[in-house]
Tab-separated table of C-alpha atoms in Angstrom:
chain	number	residue	atom	x	y	z
A	1	MET	CA	-84.303	62.317	-80.290
A	2	GLU	CA	-81.658	61.383	-77.751
A	3	ARG	CA	-79.219	64.194	-77.273
A	4	LYS	CA	-75.504	63.428	-77.424
A	5	LYS	CA	-73.300	64.814	-74.704
A	6	THR	CA	-69.710	65.859	-74.941
A	7	LEU	CA	-66.861	64.300	-72.991
A	8	LEU	CA	-64.011	66.532	-71.910
A	9	GLY	CA	-61.952	63.796	-70.291
A	10	GLU	CA	-58.900	62.004	-71.639
A	11	ILE	CA	-59.129	60.203	-74.964
A	12	GLU	CA	-59.876	56.508	-74.604
A	13	ARG	CA	-56.784	55.243	-76.350
A	14	SER	CA	-57.313	51.508	-76.072
A	15	ILE	CA	-57.790	51.247	-79.836
A	16	TYR	CA	-54.503	53.014	-80.521
A	17	ASP	CA	-52.428	51.546	-77.675
A	18	ILE	CA	-52.497	47.952	-78.853
A	19	LYS	CA	-48.901	46.780	-79.193
A	20	ASP	CA	-47.863	44.057	-81.606
A	21	THR	CA	-44.878	41.848	-80.846
A	22	GLY	CA	-42.574	39.753	-82.958
A	23	HIS	CA	-43.040	41.481	-86.319
A	24	THR	CA	-39.607	43.025	-86.740
A	25	SER	CA	-37.342	41.216	-89.168
A	26	TYR	CA	-34.441	43.620	-88.901
A	27	GLN	CA	-33.426	46.928	-87.357
A	28	VAL	CA	-30.311	49.067	-87.262
A	29	SER	CA	-28.424	49.737	-84.038
A	30	ARG	CA	-29.480	52.573	-81.787
A	31	GLY	CA	-27.961	55.928	-82.552
A	32	LEU	CA	-27.006	57.878	-85.658
A	33	THR	CA	-23.718	57.254	-87.454
A	34	GLU	CA	-22.437	57.257	-91.026
A	35	GLU	CA	-22.344	53.458	-90.896
A	36	ILE	CA	-26.052	53.346	-90.030
A	37	VAL	CA	-26.922	55.766	-92.840
A	38	ARG	CA	-24.938	53.672	-95.331
A	39	GLU	CA	-26.586	50.513	-93.958
A	40	ILE	CA	-30.088	51.918	-94.565
A	41	SER	CA	-29.201	53.044	-98.079
A	42	ALA	CA	-27.508	49.748	-98.980
A	43	GLY	CA	-30.493	47.764	-97.705
A	44	LYS	CA	-32.693	49.639	-100.149
A	45	ASN	CA	-30.156	49.328	-103.015
A	46	GLU	CA	-30.396	53.054	-103.663
A	47	PRO	CA	-28.683	54.975	-106.467
A	48	ASP	CA	-25.460	56.818	-105.631
A	49	TRP	CA	-27.092	60.274	-105.673
A	50	MET	CA	-29.509	59.284	-102.895
A	51	LEU	CA	-26.702	57.928	-100.705
A	52	GLU	CA	-24.782	61.145	-101.276
A	53	LEU	CA	-27.859	63.178	-100.267
A	54	ARG	CA	-28.160	61.097	-97.098
A	55	LEU	CA	-24.518	61.609	-96.160
A	56	GLN	CA	-24.653	65.344	-96.832
A	57	SER	CA	-27.799	65.532	-94.697
A	58	LEU	CA	-26.038	63.690	-91.878
A	59	ALA	CA	-23.147	66.153	-91.990
A	60	THR	CA	-25.647	69.016	-91.896
A	61	PHE	CA	-27.476	67.448	-88.943
A	62	GLU	CA	-24.243	67.198	-86.978
A	63	ARG	CA	-23.392	70.822	-87.759
A	64	LEU	CA	-26.740	72.441	-86.928
A	65	GLU	CA	-27.846	73.389	-83.419
A	66	MET	CA	-31.117	72.480	-81.798
A	67	PRO	CA	-33.924	75.023	-82.380
A	68	PRO	CA	-33.349	77.963	-79.997
A	69	TRP	CA	-37.097	78.574	-79.679
A	70	GLY	CA	-40.206	76.537	-78.985
A	71	PRO	CA	-40.604	73.661	-76.500
A	72	SER	CA	-37.438	72.259	-74.979
A	73	LEU	CA	-36.174	69.121	-76.744
A	74	HIS	CA	-33.653	68.249	-74.040
A	75	GLU	CA	-35.268	64.829	-73.571
A	76	LEU	CA	-34.271	63.733	-77.067
A	77	ASP	CA	-31.169	61.526	-77.055
A	78	MET	CA	-30.435	60.355	-80.598
A	79	SER	CA	-28.048	57.708	-79.232
A	80	GLN	CA	-31.146	55.902	-77.906
A	81	ILE	CA	-33.278	56.147	-81.060
A	82	VAL	CA	-33.519	53.313	-83.600
A	83	THR	CA	-33.799	55.026	-86.969
A	84	TYR	CA	-34.871	52.054	-89.084
A	85	VAL	CA	-37.133	49.104	-88.201
A	86	LYS	CA	-38.106	46.701	-90.971
A	87	PRO	CA	-41.375	44.826	-90.416
A	88	GLU	CA	-41.468	41.099	-90.999
A	89	THR	CA	-43.547	41.269	-94.172
A	90	ARG	CA	-43.343	42.492	-97.728
A	91	MET	CA	-45.590	45.111	-99.279
A	92	THR	CA	-48.800	43.642	-100.654
A	93	ASP	CA	-52.082	44.798	-102.179
A	94	ASP	CA	-54.064	42.185	-100.223
A	95	TRP	CA	-54.852	42.834	-96.541
A	96	GLN	CA	-55.177	39.072	-95.964
A	97	GLU	CA	-51.531	38.516	-96.841
A	98	LEU	CA	-50.330	40.635	-93.924
A	99	PRO	CA	-49.344	38.941	-90.633
A	100	GLU	CA	-52.473	38.606	-88.530
A	101	ASP	CA	-51.445	41.046	-85.771
A	102	ILE	CA	-50.548	43.773	-88.256
A	103	ARG	CA	-53.733	43.230	-90.237
A	104	LEU	CA	-55.858	43.332	-87.081
A	105	THR	CA	-54.171	46.574	-86.010
A	106	PHE	CA	-55.230	48.262	-89.238
A	107	ASP	CA	-58.671	46.626	-88.974
A	108	ARG	CA	-59.169	48.145	-85.515
A	109	LEU	CA	-58.131	51.535	-86.863
A	110	GLY	CA	-60.757	51.152	-89.588
A	111	ILE	CA	-58.426	51.559	-92.565
A	112	PRO	CA	-59.598	48.607	-94.750
A	113	LYS	CA	-63.239	49.587	-94.189
A	114	ALA	CA	-62.532	53.194	-95.143
A	115	GLU	CA	-60.782	51.981	-98.285
A	116	GLN	CA	-63.836	49.986	-99.327
A	117	GLU	CA	-66.304	52.787	-98.667
A	118	SER	CA	-64.730	56.065	-99.633
A	119	LEU	CA	-61.148	56.004	-100.878
A	120	SER	CA	-59.495	55.693	-104.263
A	121	GLY	CA	-56.394	54.141	-102.792
A	122	VAL	CA	-54.621	53.348	-99.536
A	123	GLY	CA	-51.045	53.055	-98.387
A	124	ALA	CA	-50.307	51.692	-94.917
A	125	GLN	CA	-46.893	51.994	-93.312
A	126	TYR	CA	-45.813	49.904	-90.318
A	127	ASP	CA	-42.685	51.188	-88.574
A	128	SER	CA	-40.211	52.057	-91.354
A	129	GLU	CA	-41.759	50.413	-94.408
A	130	VAL	CA	-45.031	50.476	-96.330
A	131	VAL	CA	-46.676	47.050	-95.944
A	132	TYR	CA	-49.877	47.579	-97.928
A	133	HIS	CA	-50.590	49.596	-101.055
A	134	SER	CA	-53.534	49.598	-103.406
A	135	MET	CA	-55.187	51.945	-105.891
A	136	GLN	CA	-58.268	51.685	-108.096
A	137	ALA	CA	-57.445	50.388	-111.566
A	138	GLU	CA	-59.277	53.207	-113.341
A	139	LEU	CA	-56.931	55.770	-111.816
A	140	GLU	CA	-53.966	53.787	-113.063
A	141	GLU	CA	-55.509	53.838	-116.549
A	142	GLN	CA	-55.660	57.652	-116.290
A	143	GLY	CA	-51.958	57.762	-115.593
A	144	VAL	CA	-52.152	58.418	-111.856
A	145	ILE	CA	-49.205	56.984	-109.948
A	146	TYR	CA	-49.651	56.182	-106.255
A	147	THR	CA	-47.019	54.012	-104.652
A	148	ASP	CA	-44.462	53.886	-101.859
A	149	MET	CA	-41.338	56.029	-102.119
A	150	GLU	CA	-38.916	53.113	-102.508
A	151	THR	CA	-40.838	51.815	-105.541
A	152	ALA	CA	-41.047	55.350	-106.935
A	153	LEU	CA	-37.282	55.712	-106.594
A	154	ARG	CA	-36.788	52.547	-108.637
A	155	GLU	CA	-39.502	53.031	-111.263
A	156	HIS	CA	-39.816	56.828	-111.517
A	157	GLU	CA	-36.342	57.964	-110.565
A	158	ASP	CA	-36.394	60.959	-112.924
A	159	ILE	CA	-39.449	62.496	-111.223
A	160	VAL	CA	-38.169	61.712	-107.742
A	161	LYS	CA	-34.692	63.096	-108.403
A	162	ALA	CA	-36.160	66.322	-109.829
A	163	HIS	CA	-38.249	66.982	-106.710
A	164	PHE	CA	-36.850	65.085	-103.704
A	165	MET	CA	-35.931	67.475	-100.868
A	166	LYS	CA	-35.918	70.447	-103.202
A	167	LEU	CA	-38.661	72.063	-101.085
A	168	LEU	CA	-37.206	70.701	-97.843
A	169	PRO	CA	-33.469	71.379	-98.080
A	170	PRO	CA	-31.560	69.715	-95.220
A	171	SER	CA	-29.924	73.043	-94.385
A	172	ASP	CA	-33.281	74.532	-93.297
A	173	HIS	CA	-33.179	73.056	-89.807
A	174	LYS	CA	-31.731	70.194	-87.783
A	175	PHE	CA	-34.667	67.828	-88.092
A	176	MET	CA	-35.068	68.326	-91.815
A	177	ALA	CA	-31.418	67.279	-92.049
A	178	LEU	CA	-32.119	64.261	-89.842
A	179	HIS	CA	-34.976	63.315	-92.137
A	180	GLY	CA	-32.719	63.561	-95.182
A	181	ALA	CA	-30.200	61.220	-93.568
A	182	VAL	CA	-32.470	58.395	-92.435
A	183	TRP	CA	-35.794	58.752	-94.342
A	184	SER	CA	-37.663	55.538	-95.111
A	185	GLY	CA	-41.111	54.682	-96.427
A	186	GLY	CA	-43.764	57.228	-97.284
A	187	SER	CA	-45.889	57.897	-100.346
A	188	PHE	CA	-45.420	59.070	-103.911
A	189	VAL	CA	-48.306	60.491	-105.930
A	190	TYR	CA	-48.226	61.804	-109.480
A	191	VAL	CA	-51.408	63.209	-111.046
A	192	PRO	CA	-51.128	63.883	-114.817
A	193	PRO	CA	-52.340	67.138	-116.395
A	194	GLY	CA	-56.110	67.607	-116.330
A	195	VAL	CA	-56.858	64.483	-114.273
A	196	GLU	CA	-59.217	64.943	-111.331
A	197	VAL	CA	-59.129	62.211	-108.673
A	198	GLU	CA	-62.695	62.203	-107.380
A	199	MET	CA	-62.250	60.196	-104.168
A	200	PRO	CA	-59.321	60.782	-101.790
A	201	LEU	CA	-56.126	58.805	-101.495
A	202	GLN	CA	-55.010	58.004	-97.968
A	203	SER	CA	-51.743	57.037	-96.328
A	204	TYR	CA	-51.673	55.787	-92.757
A	205	PHE	CA	-48.504	55.673	-90.666
A	206	ARG	CA	-48.308	53.336	-87.697
A	207	LEU	CA	-45.242	53.268	-85.451
A	208	ASN	CA	-45.154	50.150	-83.273
A	209	ALA	CA	-41.561	49.691	-82.064
A	210	PRO	CA	-40.601	51.294	-78.710
A	211	GLY	CA	-37.738	53.782	-78.856
A	212	ALA	CA	-37.880	53.975	-82.642
A	213	GLY	CA	-38.128	56.849	-85.073
A	214	GLN	CA	-40.357	57.119	-88.112
A	215	PHE	CA	-39.092	59.215	-91.027
A	216	GLU	CA	-41.485	58.691	-93.922
A	217	HIS	CA	-41.255	60.931	-96.970
A	218	THR	CA	-44.322	62.018	-98.938
A	219	LEU	CA	-43.900	63.511	-102.408
A	220	ILE	CA	-46.951	64.645	-104.403
A	221	VAL	CA	-46.825	66.183	-107.868
A	222	CYS	CA	-50.115	67.573	-109.226
A	223	GLU	CA	-49.677	68.642	-112.826
A	224	LYS	CA	-51.496	71.486	-114.612
A	225	GLY	CA	-55.260	71.497	-114.121
A	226	SER	CA	-55.332	68.368	-111.944
A	227	LYS	CA	-57.169	67.862	-108.664
A	228	LEU	CA	-56.483	65.635	-105.660
A	229	HIS	CA	-57.498	65.172	-102.049
A	230	PHE	CA	-54.845	63.380	-100.008
A	231	ILE	CA	-55.458	62.230	-96.424
A	232	GLU	CA	-52.757	61.378	-93.921
A	233	GLY	CA	-53.292	59.641	-90.591
A	234	CYS	CA	-50.811	58.730	-87.859
A	235	SER	CA	-50.871	56.811	-84.582
A	236	ALA	CA	-48.680	54.803	-82.202
A	237	PRO	CA	-49.080	52.895	-78.928
A	238	ARG	CA	-47.690	54.477	-75.781
A	239	TYR	CA	-44.372	53.338	-74.293
A	240	ASN	CA	-42.230	54.454	-71.377
A	241	VAL	CA	-39.442	55.568	-73.711
A	242	LEU	CA	-39.408	58.401	-76.215
A	243	ASN	CA	-40.337	57.806	-79.816
A	244	LEU	CA	-39.490	60.261	-82.574
A	245	HIS	CA	-41.339	61.288	-85.710
A	246	ALA	CA	-39.540	63.502	-88.240
A	247	GLY	CA	-41.316	62.963	-91.534
A	248	GLY	CA	-41.157	65.134	-94.614
A	249	VAL	CA	-43.926	66.236	-96.994
A	250	GLU	CA	-43.280	67.973	-100.324
A	251	LEU	CA	-46.224	69.129	-102.427
A	252	TYR	CA	-45.953	70.492	-105.966
A	253	VAL	CA	-49.173	72.133	-107.183
A	254	GLY	CA	-49.116	72.921	-110.902
A	255	GLU	CA	-50.817	75.716	-112.814
A	256	GLY	CA	-54.559	75.664	-112.196
A	257	ALA	CA	-54.295	72.527	-110.029
A	258	THR	CA	-55.947	72.033	-106.630
A	259	LEU	CA	-54.581	69.884	-103.815
A	260	ARG	CA	-56.285	69.404	-100.473
A	261	TYR	CA	-53.982	67.846	-97.867
A	262	SER	CA	-55.784	66.661	-94.728
A	263	THR	CA	-53.941	65.363	-91.686
A	264	ILE	CA	-54.979	63.989	-88.328
A	265	GLU	CA	-51.980	63.421	-86.051
A	266	ASN	CA	-52.773	61.165	-83.111
A	267	TRP	CA	-49.405	60.170	-81.752
A	268	SER	CA	-49.085	58.726	-78.249
A	269	LYS	CA	-47.888	60.972	-75.455
A	270	ASN	CA	-44.319	59.636	-75.480
A	271	MET	CA	-43.807	60.963	-79.033
A	272	LEU	CA	-41.707	63.907	-80.190
A	273	ASN	CA	-43.415	64.979	-83.410
A	274	LEU	CA	-41.069	67.193	-85.455
A	275	ASN	CA	-42.567	66.970	-88.910
A	276	SER	CA	-41.911	69.257	-91.907
A	277	LYS	CA	-44.417	70.042	-94.680
A	278	ARG	CA	-44.098	72.479	-97.559
A	279	ALA	CA	-45.965	73.230	-100.816
A	280	VAL	CA	-45.181	75.332	-103.869
A	281	VAL	CA	-48.131	76.602	-105.889
A	282	GLU	CA	-48.001	77.738	-109.515
A	283	LYS	CA	-50.285	80.228	-111.327
A	284	ASN	CA	-53.991	79.871	-110.460
A	285	GLY	CA	-53.218	76.817	-108.342
A	286	ALA	CA	-54.503	76.171	-104.820
A	287	ILE	CA	-53.264	74.331	-101.742
A	288	GLU	CA	-55.719	73.589	-98.942
A	289	TRP	CA	-54.327	72.418	-95.613
A	290	ILE	CA	-56.671	70.763	-93.090
A	291	SER	CA	-54.791	69.896	-89.911
A	292	GLY	CA	-55.776	68.261	-86.625
A	293	THR	CA	-53.188	67.708	-83.900
A	294	PHE	CA	-54.439	65.681	-80.953
A	295	GLY	CA	-51.533	63.636	-79.629
A	296	SER	CA	-47.779	63.583	-78.876
A	297	HIS	CA	-45.700	64.829	-75.964
A	298	ILE	CA	-44.193	67.638	-78.040
A	299	THR	CA	-45.230	68.737	-81.525
A	300	MET	CA	-43.530	71.349	-83.687
A	301	LEU	CA	-45.410	71.491	-86.984
A	302	TYR	CA	-45.897	74.437	-89.370
A	303	PRO	CA	-47.130	73.543	-92.890
A	304	SER	CA	-45.786	76.136	-95.329
A	305	SER	CA	-46.906	77.408	-98.715
A	306	ILE	CA	-44.898	79.228	-101.357
A	307	LEU	CA	-47.284	81.055	-103.689
A	308	LYS	CA	-45.037	81.175	-106.719
A	309	GLY	CA	-47.486	81.952	-109.527
A	310	GLU	CA	-49.949	84.796	-110.040
A	311	TYR	CA	-53.358	84.198	-108.445
A	312	ALA	CA	-52.035	81.220	-106.499
A	313	ARG	CA	-53.984	80.547	-103.304
A	314	SER	CA	-53.352	78.937	-99.902
A	315	GLU	CA	-55.919	78.060	-97.255
A	316	TYR	CA	-55.067	76.652	-93.844
A	317	ILE	CA	-57.475	75.531	-91.171
A	318	GLY	CA	-56.248	73.694	-88.111
A	319	VAL	CA	-57.084	72.675	-84.578
A	320	SER	CA	-54.860	71.394	-81.777
A	321	PHE	CA	-55.896	69.949	-78.422
A	322	ALA	CA	-53.363	69.764	-75.573
A	323	SER	CA	-53.804	68.143	-72.176
A	324	THR	CA	-51.503	67.213	-69.290
A	325	GLY	CA	-47.855	66.952	-70.285
A	326	GLN	CA	-48.411	68.075	-73.878
A	327	PHE	CA	-46.688	70.967	-75.649
A	328	LEU	CA	-48.259	71.515	-79.057
A	329	ASP	CA	-46.443	74.204	-81.016
A	330	THR	CA	-48.227	74.479	-84.367
A	331	GLY	CA	-49.127	77.001	-87.031
A	332	ASN	CA	-48.768	77.966	-90.665
A	333	LYS	CA	-46.410	79.907	-92.935
A	334	VAL	CA	-47.069	81.548	-96.308
A	335	ILE	CA	-44.732	83.314	-98.718
A	336	HIS	CA	-46.440	85.505	-101.316
A	337	ALA	CA	-43.984	85.573	-104.196
A	338	ALA	CA	-46.242	86.689	-107.091
A	339	PRO	CA	-48.926	89.337	-107.709
A	340	ASN	CA	-52.591	88.761	-106.853
A	341	THR	CA	-51.906	85.823	-104.574
A	342	SER	CA	-54.098	85.162	-101.548
A	343	SER	CA	-53.926	83.239	-98.297
A	344	THR	CA	-56.117	82.534	-95.293
A	345	MET	CA	-55.133	80.969	-91.985
A	346	SER	CA	-57.564	79.923	-89.291
A	347	SER	CA	-55.994	78.273	-86.252
A	348	LYS	CA	-57.827	77.110	-83.180
A	349	SER	CA	-56.337	75.570	-80.069
A	350	ILE	CA	-57.782	74.118	-76.892
A	351	SER	CA	-55.810	73.431	-73.741
A	352	LYS	CA	-56.914	71.761	-70.549
A	353	ALA	CA	-55.474	70.144	-67.416
A	354	GLY	CA	-52.155	71.950	-67.749
A	355	GLY	CA	-51.723	71.489	-71.500
A	356	ASN	CA	-49.695	74.016	-73.504
A	357	THR	CA	-50.559	75.256	-76.998
A	358	THR	CA	-48.647	77.777	-79.076
A	359	THR	CA	-49.815	79.018	-82.468
A	360	ARG	CA	-47.178	80.537	-84.727
A	361	THR	CA	-48.099	82.166	-88.022
A	362	SER	CA	-45.851	83.800	-90.572
A	363	VAL	CA	-46.824	85.867	-93.611
A	364	SER	CA	-44.158	87.141	-96.003
A	365	VAL	CA	-45.035	89.336	-98.973
A	366	LEU	CA	-42.229	89.923	-101.450
A	367	PRO	CA	-41.951	93.303	-103.247
A	368	LYS	CA	-43.324	91.957	-106.528
A	369	ALA	CA	-46.359	90.341	-104.882
A	370	THR	CA	-48.585	93.374	-105.414
A	371	ASN	CA	-52.351	93.193	-104.837
A	372	SER	CA	-51.934	90.168	-102.610
A	373	LYS	CA	-54.290	89.430	-99.738
A	374	SER	CA	-53.827	87.556	-96.482
A	375	SER	CA	-56.079	86.950	-93.500
A	376	VAL	CA	-54.821	85.385	-90.260
A	377	ILE	CA	-57.117	84.370	-87.411
A	378	CYS	CA	-55.834	82.660	-84.258
A	379	GLU	CA	-58.196	81.620	-81.501
A	380	ALA	CA	-57.231	79.840	-78.299
A	381	LEU	CA	-59.502	78.472	-75.613
A	382	MET	CA	-58.292	77.443	-72.142
A	383	LEU	CA	-60.550	75.245	-70.074
A	384	ASP	CA	-58.896	75.846	-66.711
A	385	SER	CA	-56.319	77.988	-64.905
A	386	LEU	CA	-53.613	75.300	-65.192
A	387	SER	CA	-53.342	75.519	-68.966
A	388	ARG	CA	-51.512	77.934	-71.225
A	389	SER	CA	-51.978	79.257	-74.764
A	390	ASP	CA	-49.818	81.635	-76.783
A	391	THR	CA	-50.179	83.085	-80.263
A	392	ILE	CA	-47.071	84.407	-82.002
A	393	PRO	CA	-47.732	86.121	-85.346
A	394	ALA	CA	-44.995	87.342	-87.665
A	395	MET	CA	-45.469	89.489	-90.758
A	396	ASP	CA	-42.867	90.673	-93.240
A	397	ILE	CA	-44.653	92.900	-95.755
A	398	ARG	CA	-42.480	94.418	-98.471
A	399	SER	CA	-45.166	95.902	-100.731
A	400	ASP	CA	-47.627	98.721	-100.022
A	401	ALA	CA	-50.237	97.447	-102.464
A	402	VAL	CA	-51.513	94.598	-100.312
A	403	ASP	CA	-54.442	93.761	-98.031
A	404	ILE	CA	-53.296	92.070	-94.826
A	405	GLY	CA	-55.352	91.298	-91.732
A	406	HIS	CA	-54.649	89.610	-88.414
A	407	GLU	CA	-56.837	88.742	-85.461
A	408	ALA	CA	-55.993	86.788	-82.333
A	409	LYS	CA	-58.123	85.875	-79.353
A	410	ILE	CA	-57.122	83.952	-76.250
A	411	GLY	CA	-59.462	83.335	-73.397
A	412	ARG	CA	-61.163	81.029	-71.003
A	413	ILE	CA	-64.693	79.777	-71.194
A	414	SER	CA	-66.953	82.639	-70.206
A	415	GLU	CA	-68.562	82.211	-66.799
A	416	GLU	CA	-71.536	84.204	-68.070
A	417	SER	CA	-72.016	81.790	-70.966
A	418	ILE	CA	-71.848	78.783	-68.641
A	419	PHE	CA	-74.332	80.432	-66.256
A	420	TYR	CA	-76.705	81.182	-69.135
A	421	LEU	CA	-76.586	77.626	-70.462
A	422	MET	CA	-77.024	76.193	-66.963
A	423	SER	CA	-80.076	78.415	-66.553
A	424	ARG	CA	-81.471	76.609	-69.619
A	425	GLY	CA	-81.183	73.240	-67.923
A	426	LEU	CA	-77.659	72.053	-68.766
A	427	SER	CA	-75.176	70.873	-66.184
A	428	GLU	CA	-71.876	72.747	-65.910
A	429	GLU	CA	-70.049	69.965	-67.758
A	430	GLU	CA	-72.619	69.955	-70.552
A	431	ALA	CA	-72.433	73.721	-70.843
A	432	LYS	CA	-68.637	73.644	-71.194
A	433	ALA	CA	-68.910	70.838	-73.712
A	434	LEU	CA	-71.417	72.760	-75.811
A	435	ILE	CA	-69.123	75.781	-75.908
A	436	VAL	CA	-66.138	73.645	-76.935
A	437	ARG	CA	-68.139	71.965	-79.673
A	438	GLY	CA	-69.175	75.341	-81.044
A	439	PHE	CA	-65.567	76.552	-80.854
A	440	VAL	CA	-64.150	73.762	-83.034
A	441	GLU	CA	-67.141	73.338	-85.340
A	442	PRO	CA	-65.726	75.546	-88.146
A	443	VAL	CA	-62.741	73.180	-88.275
A	444	THR	CA	-64.426	69.819	-87.818
A	445	LYS	CA	-66.950	70.501	-90.563
A	446	GLU	CA	-64.023	70.714	-92.999
A	447	LEU	CA	-62.480	67.419	-91.920
A	448	PRO	CA	-63.076	64.483	-94.267
A	449	LEU	CA	-65.098	62.575	-91.706
A	450	GLU	CA	-66.973	60.613	-94.341
A	451	TYR	CA	-63.760	59.217	-95.759
A	452	ALA	CA	-61.580	58.157	-92.869
A	453	VAL	CA	-63.130	56.017	-90.181
A	454	GLU	CA	-60.133	56.300	-87.919
A	455	MET	CA	-60.354	60.072	-88.055
A	456	ASN	CA	-64.048	59.938	-87.317
A	457	ARG	CA	-63.375	57.798	-84.301
A	458	LEU	CA	-60.695	60.136	-82.959
A	459	ILE	CA	-62.806	63.256	-83.263
A	460	GLY	CA	-65.711	61.413	-81.722
A	461	LEU	CA	-63.655	60.204	-78.770
A	462	GLU	CA	-62.363	63.694	-78.160
A	463	LEU	CA	-65.636	65.544	-78.335
A	464	GLU	CA	-68.488	63.110	-77.872
A	465	GLY	CA	-69.340	60.522	-75.290
A	466	THR	CA	-71.511	59.933	-72.316
A	467	ILE	CA	-71.168	61.654	-68.998
A	468	GLY	CA	-73.525	62.793	-66.357
């Protein structure tokens, strides 16, 4: 059997860097003002309470300072960012009805094929609006709701109003406030009690316009005893100006429910990725985060779980890969707020050619969360002396009756290991590649490779190829 070799070079981004032209029907002016916020809200014909939330978020954004920690965001100039870009098409459930360039972009990314083979439903966003949405009829008959956020706001306003930005209050930080002011697009999922969605739902976010921001909002409500796997993918072509991504994800996991949330972020290297994700888990419920961060210039992303009910559980497994000019600051946060709750975090990072990775983890155990357990493992691998990796753990334990563990390892590829593998007939490059593949294998085996062709392609481009 022919043996595959691993490529450690730059990702071949030709698939992702295709730029479409002429598909914008309307966009707001550059910058961020009250007039722009009102313009976005009026264009969507939103209820008064949503406009008020936007305006309060804008006031909060203007009041809050930039984060005093993490990578420097001095390059971000909001006066040069376009916060809303409307594509020149309406949302449809037929790929053939999309403008040809947009349809071909999603074809190249493999989204329609993945939908046919392994998904229960797909939403595809282009710039600021969802342009395609479809779900299997049998799920609709079971009461599952999967649609874009604007439709949800019109047709399910009571559910949206009860949950929208309750887990992501604008006062938490500057970019959550920015999201509240100018959010657009995104996905809404409601799974009724006891319903198990067997095949995943997937939303794909594509940002095409140079100098624009994307601020999609995802809201998922899994009722008691339900089960769902939701996949999120992101990409954008590269430009010579900064793009900004500040999405928001709110996940409500009911009693005894299970939600797996898988994400592959593959933004271009002119992107500032400042996303916020948070879940609350009721009694006996479980949230499973699978996270892969491969692109962007700067990423600050820390999915968080609030274990609210007894025996609630959170699992996080993530990998980030930083190369030249990239600062990937990622991690996970868990708050144990009830007895007998448990959490695991496994973070892996790889840096090469001067790339920077930082892994931040935070575990908080409240006094009443007795008999809770948490395990944190951070592993970082540097492929050369130009790169840098940091792990920054934080623990706030306010109960003695707990079981908490933490382990962190940072290192370079062992020269002894390379020498051993080379003595078995491998070249130096092949030896390094084999070690990297073994390092990330615990993460990649959990990724939903069989469901998302675009994700398969990205992982393959990063770790497999032909050299030598």
